[in-house]
mmCIF file of C-alpha atoms in Angstrom:
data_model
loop_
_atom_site.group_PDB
_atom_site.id
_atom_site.type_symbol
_atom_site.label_atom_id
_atom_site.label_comp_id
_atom_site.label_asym_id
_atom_site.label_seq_id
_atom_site.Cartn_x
_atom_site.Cartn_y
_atom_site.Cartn_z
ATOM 1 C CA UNK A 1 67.067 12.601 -20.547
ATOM 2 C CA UNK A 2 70.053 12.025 -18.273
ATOM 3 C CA UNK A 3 72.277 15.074 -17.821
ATOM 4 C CA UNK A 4 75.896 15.332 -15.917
ATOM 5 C CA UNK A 5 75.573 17.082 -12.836
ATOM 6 C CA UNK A 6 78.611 18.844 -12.348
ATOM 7 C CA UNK A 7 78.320 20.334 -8.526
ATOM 8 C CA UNK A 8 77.613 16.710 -7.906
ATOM 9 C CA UNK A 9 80.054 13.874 -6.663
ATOM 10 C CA UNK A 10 80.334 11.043 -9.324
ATOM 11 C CA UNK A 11 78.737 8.921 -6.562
ATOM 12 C CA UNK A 12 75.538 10.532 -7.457
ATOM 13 C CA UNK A 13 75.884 10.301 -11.092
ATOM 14 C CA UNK A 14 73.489 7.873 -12.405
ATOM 15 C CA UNK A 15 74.846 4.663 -13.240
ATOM 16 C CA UNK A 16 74.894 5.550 -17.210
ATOM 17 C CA UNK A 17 76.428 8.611 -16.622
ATOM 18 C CA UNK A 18 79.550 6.976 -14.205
ATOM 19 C CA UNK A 19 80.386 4.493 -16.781
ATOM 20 C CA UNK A 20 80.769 7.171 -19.644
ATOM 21 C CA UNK A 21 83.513 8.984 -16.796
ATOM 22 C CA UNK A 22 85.062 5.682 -16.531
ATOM 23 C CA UNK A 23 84.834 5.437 -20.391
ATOM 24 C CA UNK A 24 86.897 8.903 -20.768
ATOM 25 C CA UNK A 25 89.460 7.681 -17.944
ATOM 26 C CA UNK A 26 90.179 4.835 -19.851
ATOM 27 C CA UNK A 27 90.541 6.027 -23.333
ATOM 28 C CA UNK A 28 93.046 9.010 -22.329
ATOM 29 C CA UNK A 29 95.856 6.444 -23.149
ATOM 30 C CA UNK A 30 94.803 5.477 -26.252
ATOM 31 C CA UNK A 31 93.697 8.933 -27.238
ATOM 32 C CA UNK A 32 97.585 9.845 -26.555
ATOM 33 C CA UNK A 33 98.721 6.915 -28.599
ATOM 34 C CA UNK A 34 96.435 7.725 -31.546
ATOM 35 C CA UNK A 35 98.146 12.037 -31.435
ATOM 36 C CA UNK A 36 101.265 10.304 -31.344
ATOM 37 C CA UNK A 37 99.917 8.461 -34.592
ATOM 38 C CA UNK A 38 100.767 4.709 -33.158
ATOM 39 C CA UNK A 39 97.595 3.279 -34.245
ATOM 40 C CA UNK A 40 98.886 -0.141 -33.114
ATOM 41 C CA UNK A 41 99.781 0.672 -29.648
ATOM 42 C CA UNK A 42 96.065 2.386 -29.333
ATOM 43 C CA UNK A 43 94.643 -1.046 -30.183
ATOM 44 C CA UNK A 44 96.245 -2.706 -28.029
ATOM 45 C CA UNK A 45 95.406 -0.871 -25.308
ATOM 46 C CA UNK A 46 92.138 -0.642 -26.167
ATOM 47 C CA UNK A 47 92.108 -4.426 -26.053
ATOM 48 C CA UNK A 48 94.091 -4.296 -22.784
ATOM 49 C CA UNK A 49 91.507 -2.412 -20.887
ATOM 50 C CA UNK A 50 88.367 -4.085 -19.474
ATOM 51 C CA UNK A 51 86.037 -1.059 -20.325
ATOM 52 C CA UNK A 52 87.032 -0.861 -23.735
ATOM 53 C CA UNK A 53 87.730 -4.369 -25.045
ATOM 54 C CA UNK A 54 84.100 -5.028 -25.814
ATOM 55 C CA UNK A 55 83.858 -2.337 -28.111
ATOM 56 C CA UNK A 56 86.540 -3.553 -30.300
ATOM 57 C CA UNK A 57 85.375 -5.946 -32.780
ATOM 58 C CA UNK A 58 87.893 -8.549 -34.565
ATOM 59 C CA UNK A 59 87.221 -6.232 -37.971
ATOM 60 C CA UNK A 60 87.648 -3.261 -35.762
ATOM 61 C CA UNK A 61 90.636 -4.201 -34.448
ATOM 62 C CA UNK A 62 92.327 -4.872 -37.271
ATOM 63 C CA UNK A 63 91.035 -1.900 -38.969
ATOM 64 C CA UNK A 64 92.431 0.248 -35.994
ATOM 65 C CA UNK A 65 95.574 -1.146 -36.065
ATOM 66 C CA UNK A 66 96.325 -0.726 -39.662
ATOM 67 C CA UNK A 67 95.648 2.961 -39.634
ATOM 68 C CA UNK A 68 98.352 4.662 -41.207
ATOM 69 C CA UNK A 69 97.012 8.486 -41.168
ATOM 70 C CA UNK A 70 94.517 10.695 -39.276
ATOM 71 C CA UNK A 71 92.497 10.117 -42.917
ATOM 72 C CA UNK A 72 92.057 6.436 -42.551
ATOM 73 C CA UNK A 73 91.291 7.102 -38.637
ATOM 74 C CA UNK A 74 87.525 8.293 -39.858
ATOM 75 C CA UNK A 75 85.440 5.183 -40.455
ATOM 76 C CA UNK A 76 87.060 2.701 -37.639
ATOM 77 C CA UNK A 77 86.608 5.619 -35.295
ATOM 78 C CA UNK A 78 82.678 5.851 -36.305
ATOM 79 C CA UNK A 79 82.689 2.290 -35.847
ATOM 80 C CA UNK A 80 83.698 2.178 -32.286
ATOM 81 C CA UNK A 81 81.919 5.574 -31.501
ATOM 82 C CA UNK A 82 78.599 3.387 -32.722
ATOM 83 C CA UNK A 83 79.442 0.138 -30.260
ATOM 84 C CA UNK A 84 79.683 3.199 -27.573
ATOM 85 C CA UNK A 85 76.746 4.544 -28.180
ATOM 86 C CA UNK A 86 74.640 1.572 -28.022
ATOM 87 C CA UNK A 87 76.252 0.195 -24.673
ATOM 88 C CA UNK A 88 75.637 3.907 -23.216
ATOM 89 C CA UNK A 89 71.368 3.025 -24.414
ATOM 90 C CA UNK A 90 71.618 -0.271 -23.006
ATOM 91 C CA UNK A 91 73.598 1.388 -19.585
ATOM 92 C CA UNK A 92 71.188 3.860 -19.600
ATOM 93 C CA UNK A 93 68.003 1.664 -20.109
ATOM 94 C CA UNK A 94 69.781 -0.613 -17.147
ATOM 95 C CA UNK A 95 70.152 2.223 -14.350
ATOM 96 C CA UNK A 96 66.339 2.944 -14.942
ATOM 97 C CA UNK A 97 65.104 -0.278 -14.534
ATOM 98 C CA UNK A 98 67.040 -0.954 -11.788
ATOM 99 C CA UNK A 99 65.062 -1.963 -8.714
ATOM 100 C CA UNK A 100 61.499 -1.042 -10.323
ATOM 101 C CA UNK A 101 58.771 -3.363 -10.352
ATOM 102 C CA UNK A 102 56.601 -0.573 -11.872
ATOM 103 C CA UNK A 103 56.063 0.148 -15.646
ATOM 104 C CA UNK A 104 58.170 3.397 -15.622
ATOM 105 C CA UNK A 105 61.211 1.460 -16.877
ATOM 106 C CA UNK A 106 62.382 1.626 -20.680
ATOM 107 C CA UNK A 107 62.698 -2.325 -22.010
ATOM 108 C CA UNK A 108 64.165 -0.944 -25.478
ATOM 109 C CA UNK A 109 64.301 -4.210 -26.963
ATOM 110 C CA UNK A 110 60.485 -3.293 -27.653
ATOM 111 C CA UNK A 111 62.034 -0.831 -30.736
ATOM 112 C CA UNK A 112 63.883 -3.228 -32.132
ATOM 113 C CA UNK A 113 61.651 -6.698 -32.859
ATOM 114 C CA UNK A 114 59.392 -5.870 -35.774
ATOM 115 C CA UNK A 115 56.221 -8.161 -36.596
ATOM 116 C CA UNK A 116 56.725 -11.597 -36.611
ATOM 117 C CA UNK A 117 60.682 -11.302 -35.148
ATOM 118 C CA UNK A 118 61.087 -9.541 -38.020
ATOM 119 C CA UNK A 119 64.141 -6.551 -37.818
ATOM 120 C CA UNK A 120 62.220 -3.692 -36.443
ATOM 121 C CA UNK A 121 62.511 0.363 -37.183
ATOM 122 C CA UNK A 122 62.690 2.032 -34.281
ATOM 123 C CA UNK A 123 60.209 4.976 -34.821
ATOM 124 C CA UNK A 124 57.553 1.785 -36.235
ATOM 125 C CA UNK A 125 58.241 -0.136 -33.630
ATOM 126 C CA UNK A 126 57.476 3.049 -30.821
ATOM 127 C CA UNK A 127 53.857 3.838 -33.309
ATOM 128 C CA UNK A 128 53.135 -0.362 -32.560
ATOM 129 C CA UNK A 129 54.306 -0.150 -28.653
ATOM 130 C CA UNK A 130 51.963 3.271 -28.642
ATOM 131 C CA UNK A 131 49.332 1.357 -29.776
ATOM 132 C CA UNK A 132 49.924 -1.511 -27.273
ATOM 133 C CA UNK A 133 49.750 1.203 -24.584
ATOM 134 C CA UNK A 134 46.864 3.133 -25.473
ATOM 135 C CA UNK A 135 44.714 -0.458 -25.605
ATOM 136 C CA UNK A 136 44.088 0.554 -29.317
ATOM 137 C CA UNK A 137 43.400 -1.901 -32.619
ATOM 138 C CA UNK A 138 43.320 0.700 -34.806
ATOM 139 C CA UNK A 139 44.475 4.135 -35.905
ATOM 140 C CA UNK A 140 40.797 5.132 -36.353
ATOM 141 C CA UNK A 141 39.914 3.942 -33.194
ATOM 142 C CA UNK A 142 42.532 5.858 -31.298
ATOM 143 C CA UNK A 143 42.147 8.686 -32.945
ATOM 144 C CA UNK A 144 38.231 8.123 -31.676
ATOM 145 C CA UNK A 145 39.749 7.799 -28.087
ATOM 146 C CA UNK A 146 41.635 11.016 -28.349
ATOM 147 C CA UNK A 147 38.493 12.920 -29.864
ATOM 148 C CA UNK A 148 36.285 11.884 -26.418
ATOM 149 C CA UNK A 149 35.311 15.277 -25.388
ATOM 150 C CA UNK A 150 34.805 13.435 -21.941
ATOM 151 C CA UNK A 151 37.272 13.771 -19.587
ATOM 152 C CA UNK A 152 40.485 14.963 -20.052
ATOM 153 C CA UNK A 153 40.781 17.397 -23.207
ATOM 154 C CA UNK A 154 40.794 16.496 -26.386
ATOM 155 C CA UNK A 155 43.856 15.623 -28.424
ATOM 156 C CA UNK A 156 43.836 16.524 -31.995
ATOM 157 C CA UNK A 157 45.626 13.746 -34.355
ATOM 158 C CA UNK A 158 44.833 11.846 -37.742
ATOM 159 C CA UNK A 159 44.601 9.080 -39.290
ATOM 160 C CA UNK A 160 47.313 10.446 -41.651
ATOM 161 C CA UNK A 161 50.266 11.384 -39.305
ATOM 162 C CA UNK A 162 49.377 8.010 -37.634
ATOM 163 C CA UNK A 163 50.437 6.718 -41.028
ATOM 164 C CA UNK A 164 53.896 8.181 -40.774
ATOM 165 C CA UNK A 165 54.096 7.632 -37.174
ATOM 166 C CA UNK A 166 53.564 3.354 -38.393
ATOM 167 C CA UNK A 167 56.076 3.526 -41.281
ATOM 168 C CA UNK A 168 58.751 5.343 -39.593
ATOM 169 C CA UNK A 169 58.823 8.245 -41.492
ATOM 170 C CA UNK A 170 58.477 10.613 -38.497
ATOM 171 C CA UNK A 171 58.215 10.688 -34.603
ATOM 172 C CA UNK A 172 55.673 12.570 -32.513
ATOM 173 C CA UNK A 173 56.883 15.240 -30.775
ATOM 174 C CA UNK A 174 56.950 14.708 -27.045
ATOM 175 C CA UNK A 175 54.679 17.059 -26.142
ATOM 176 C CA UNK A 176 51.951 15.222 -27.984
ATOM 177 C CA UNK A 177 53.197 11.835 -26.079
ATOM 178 C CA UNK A 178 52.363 13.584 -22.832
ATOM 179 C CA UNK A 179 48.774 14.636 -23.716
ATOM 180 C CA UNK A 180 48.367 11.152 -25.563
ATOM 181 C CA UNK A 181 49.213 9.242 -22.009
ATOM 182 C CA UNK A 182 47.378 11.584 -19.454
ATOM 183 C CA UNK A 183 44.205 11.286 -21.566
ATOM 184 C CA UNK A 184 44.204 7.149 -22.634
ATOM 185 C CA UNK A 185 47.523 5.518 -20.869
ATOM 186 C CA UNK A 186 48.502 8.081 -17.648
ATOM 187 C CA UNK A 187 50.869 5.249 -16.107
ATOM 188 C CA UNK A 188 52.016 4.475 -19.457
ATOM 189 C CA UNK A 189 53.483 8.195 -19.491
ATOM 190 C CA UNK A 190 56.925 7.927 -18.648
ATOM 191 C CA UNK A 191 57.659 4.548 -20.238
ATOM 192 C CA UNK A 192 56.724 6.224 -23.586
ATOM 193 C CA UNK A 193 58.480 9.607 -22.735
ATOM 194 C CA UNK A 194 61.726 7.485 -22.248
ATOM 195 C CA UNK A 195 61.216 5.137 -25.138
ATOM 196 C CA UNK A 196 60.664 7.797 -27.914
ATOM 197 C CA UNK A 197 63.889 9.398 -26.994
ATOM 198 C CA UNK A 198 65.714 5.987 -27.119
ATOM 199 C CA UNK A 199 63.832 5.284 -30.503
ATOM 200 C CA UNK A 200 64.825 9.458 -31.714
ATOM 201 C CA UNK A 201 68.413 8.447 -30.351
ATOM 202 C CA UNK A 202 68.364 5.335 -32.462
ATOM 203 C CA UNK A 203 67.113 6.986 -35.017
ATOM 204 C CA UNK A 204 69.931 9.475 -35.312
ATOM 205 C CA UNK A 205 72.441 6.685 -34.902
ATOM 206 C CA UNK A 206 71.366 4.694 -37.873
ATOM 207 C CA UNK A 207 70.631 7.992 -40.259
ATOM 208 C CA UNK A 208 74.362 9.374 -39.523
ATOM 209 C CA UNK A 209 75.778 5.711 -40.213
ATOM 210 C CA UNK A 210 73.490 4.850 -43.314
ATOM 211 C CA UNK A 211 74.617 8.101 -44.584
ATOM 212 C CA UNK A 212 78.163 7.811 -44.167
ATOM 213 C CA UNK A 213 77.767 4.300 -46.176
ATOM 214 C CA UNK A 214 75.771 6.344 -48.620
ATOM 215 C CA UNK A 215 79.393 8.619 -49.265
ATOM 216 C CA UNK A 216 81.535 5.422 -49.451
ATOM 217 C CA UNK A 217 79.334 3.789 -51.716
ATOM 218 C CA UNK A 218 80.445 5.927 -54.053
ATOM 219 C CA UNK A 219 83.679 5.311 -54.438
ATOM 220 C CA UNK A 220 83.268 1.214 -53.779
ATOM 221 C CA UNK A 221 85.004 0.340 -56.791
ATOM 222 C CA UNK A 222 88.164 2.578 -56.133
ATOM 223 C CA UNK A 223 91.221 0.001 -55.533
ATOM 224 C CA UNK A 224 91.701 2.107 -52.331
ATOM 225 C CA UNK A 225 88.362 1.750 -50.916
ATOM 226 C CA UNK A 226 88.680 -1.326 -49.137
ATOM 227 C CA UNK A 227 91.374 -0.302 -46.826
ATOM 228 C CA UNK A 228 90.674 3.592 -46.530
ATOM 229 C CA UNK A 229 86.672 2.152 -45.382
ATOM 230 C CA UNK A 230 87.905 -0.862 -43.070
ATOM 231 C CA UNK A 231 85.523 -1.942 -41.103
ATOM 232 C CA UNK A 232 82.739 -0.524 -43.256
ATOM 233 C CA UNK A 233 80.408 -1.865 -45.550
ATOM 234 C CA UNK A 234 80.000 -4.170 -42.764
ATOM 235 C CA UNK A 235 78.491 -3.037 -39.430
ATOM 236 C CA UNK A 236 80.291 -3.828 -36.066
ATOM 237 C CA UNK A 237 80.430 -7.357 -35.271
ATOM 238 C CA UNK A 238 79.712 -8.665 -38.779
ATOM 239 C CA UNK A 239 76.376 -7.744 -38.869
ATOM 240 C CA UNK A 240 74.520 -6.803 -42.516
ATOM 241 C CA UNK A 241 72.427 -3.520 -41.404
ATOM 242 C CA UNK A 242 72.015 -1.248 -38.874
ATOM 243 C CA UNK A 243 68.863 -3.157 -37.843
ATOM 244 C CA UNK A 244 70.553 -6.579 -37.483
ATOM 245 C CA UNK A 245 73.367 -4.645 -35.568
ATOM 246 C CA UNK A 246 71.064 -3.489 -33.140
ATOM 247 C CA UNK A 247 69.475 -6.829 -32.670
ATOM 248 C CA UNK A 248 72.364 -8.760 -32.072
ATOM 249 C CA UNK A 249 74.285 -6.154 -29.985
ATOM 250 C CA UNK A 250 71.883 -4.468 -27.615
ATOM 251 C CA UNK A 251 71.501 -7.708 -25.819
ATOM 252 C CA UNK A 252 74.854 -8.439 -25.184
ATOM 253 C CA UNK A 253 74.709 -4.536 -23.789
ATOM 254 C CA UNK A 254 71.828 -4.825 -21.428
ATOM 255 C CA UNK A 255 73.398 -8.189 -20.490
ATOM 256 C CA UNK A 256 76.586 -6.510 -20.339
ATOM 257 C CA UNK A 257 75.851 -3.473 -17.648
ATOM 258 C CA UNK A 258 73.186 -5.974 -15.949
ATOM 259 C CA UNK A 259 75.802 -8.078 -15.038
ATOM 260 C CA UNK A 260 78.344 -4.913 -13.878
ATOM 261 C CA UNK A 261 75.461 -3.776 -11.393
ATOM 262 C CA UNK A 262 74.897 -7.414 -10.264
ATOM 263 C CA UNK A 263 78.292 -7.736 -9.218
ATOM 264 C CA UNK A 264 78.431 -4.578 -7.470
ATOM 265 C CA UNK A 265 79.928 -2.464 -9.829
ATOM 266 C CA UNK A 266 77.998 0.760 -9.228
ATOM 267 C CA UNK A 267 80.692 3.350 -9.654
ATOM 268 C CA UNK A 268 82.625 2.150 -12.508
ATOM 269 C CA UNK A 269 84.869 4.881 -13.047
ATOM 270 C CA UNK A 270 86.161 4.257 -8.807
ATOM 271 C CA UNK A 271 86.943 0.560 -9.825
#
């Protein structure tokens, strides 16, 4: 969705894209520390650096800094690499929305409240905002809409893979989104083209993680576990599931890069 452009100058990156550069910049030191194998000295500058501090949990911190072998590096590392990741979604989600008063942005909070506040699944939560878009109460009745042989063409879909589409189980291809929004929703289009790759990148994030937990579960009751897991089974921040995690921390995100735009900061990785 948002590619480097690498005849470009970084002033043209999109704002997403210029805070992963200044990202890279300021991880070189503690990438050098962490070859070197002083795990305690990558910490702390971690901690040292405005870019990366918020990434670093208290758990994570610790965990980092009590790493005693490329071995134990594994599940703090995934831990950070999954704070990343969500700030990049939230940066991401930021540059688009800035200066629109249209509906093209990508509000991604929208995957992540289920019914009732309830913790949301991202692929459920893009079949409900679907539904919201298409003006539809019903999977019957949308799949009614899409069978109008007037107008545009028809779109073939059932009540069955709406079923999947509603429980999470899969995501529509893209493709399908497209014809979907041209024939009920046409200025819905790119807001739902943008928020099904956030909810397939969100997706991915919480299958890799709930499947590394899956592999350490195994092992929980080794005496070793405990420190050779650290920060895991808990997710960043103290947080109980990937769900909650994604809750509590893609606010403070959006808030986050809001706030660095605000104040100016539009080319991170020049500051």
């Amino acid at each position: 969705m948002d590619g480097f452009h690498k005849e470009a100058p970084i002033e043209e990156y999109s704002y997403a894209n210029r805070y992963l550069v200044a990202l890279e910049a300021s991880l070189v030191e503690p990438v050098r520390l962490i070859r070197e194998q002083d795990f305690l000295g990558a910490t702390r500058a971690m901690k040292g650096d405005e870019l990366t501090a918020p990434l670093l949990s208290p758990e994570m911190s610790h965990a980092l800094a009590a790493v005693t072998s490329q071995q134990r590096l594994g599940p703090v590392q995934w831990a950070i690499t999954l704070e990343t990741a969500l700030s990049h979604l939230a940066a991401w989600s930021v540059g688009i929305e800035e200066g629109r008063s249209d509906t093209a942005g990508c509000d991604i909070s929208a995957l992540l409240d289920g019914p009732g506040g309830r913790r949301g699944i991202p692929g459920a939560q893009f079949y409900r905002v679907l539904m919201r878009a298409t003006q539809q109460e019903s999977m019957m009745g949308l799949v009614n809409r899409l069978s109008d042989p007037h107008g545009s063409p028809c779109v073939q879909l059932s009540v069955e893979t709406l079923k999947r589409w509603s429980a999470g189980m899969t995501l529509p291809e893209e493709e399908l989104i497209q014809r979907i929004a041209k024939k009920c929703c046409p200025d819905q289009e790119e807001r739902l083209r943008r928020l099904l790759w956030a909810a397939r990148y969100l997706t991915m994030l919480g299958f890799v993680t709930e499947s590394r937990l899956a592999d350490m579960a195994r092992y929980a009751d080794a005496p070793w576990a405990a420190e050779l897991f650290a920060p895991w089974p808990t997710f960043p921040f103290g947080c109980d599931s990937f769900q909650s995690w994604c809750q509590q921390r893609y606010p403070f995100w959006y808030r986050y890069h809001q706030g660095r735009l605000a104040a100016g900061d539009r080319c991170p990785a020049a500051s």
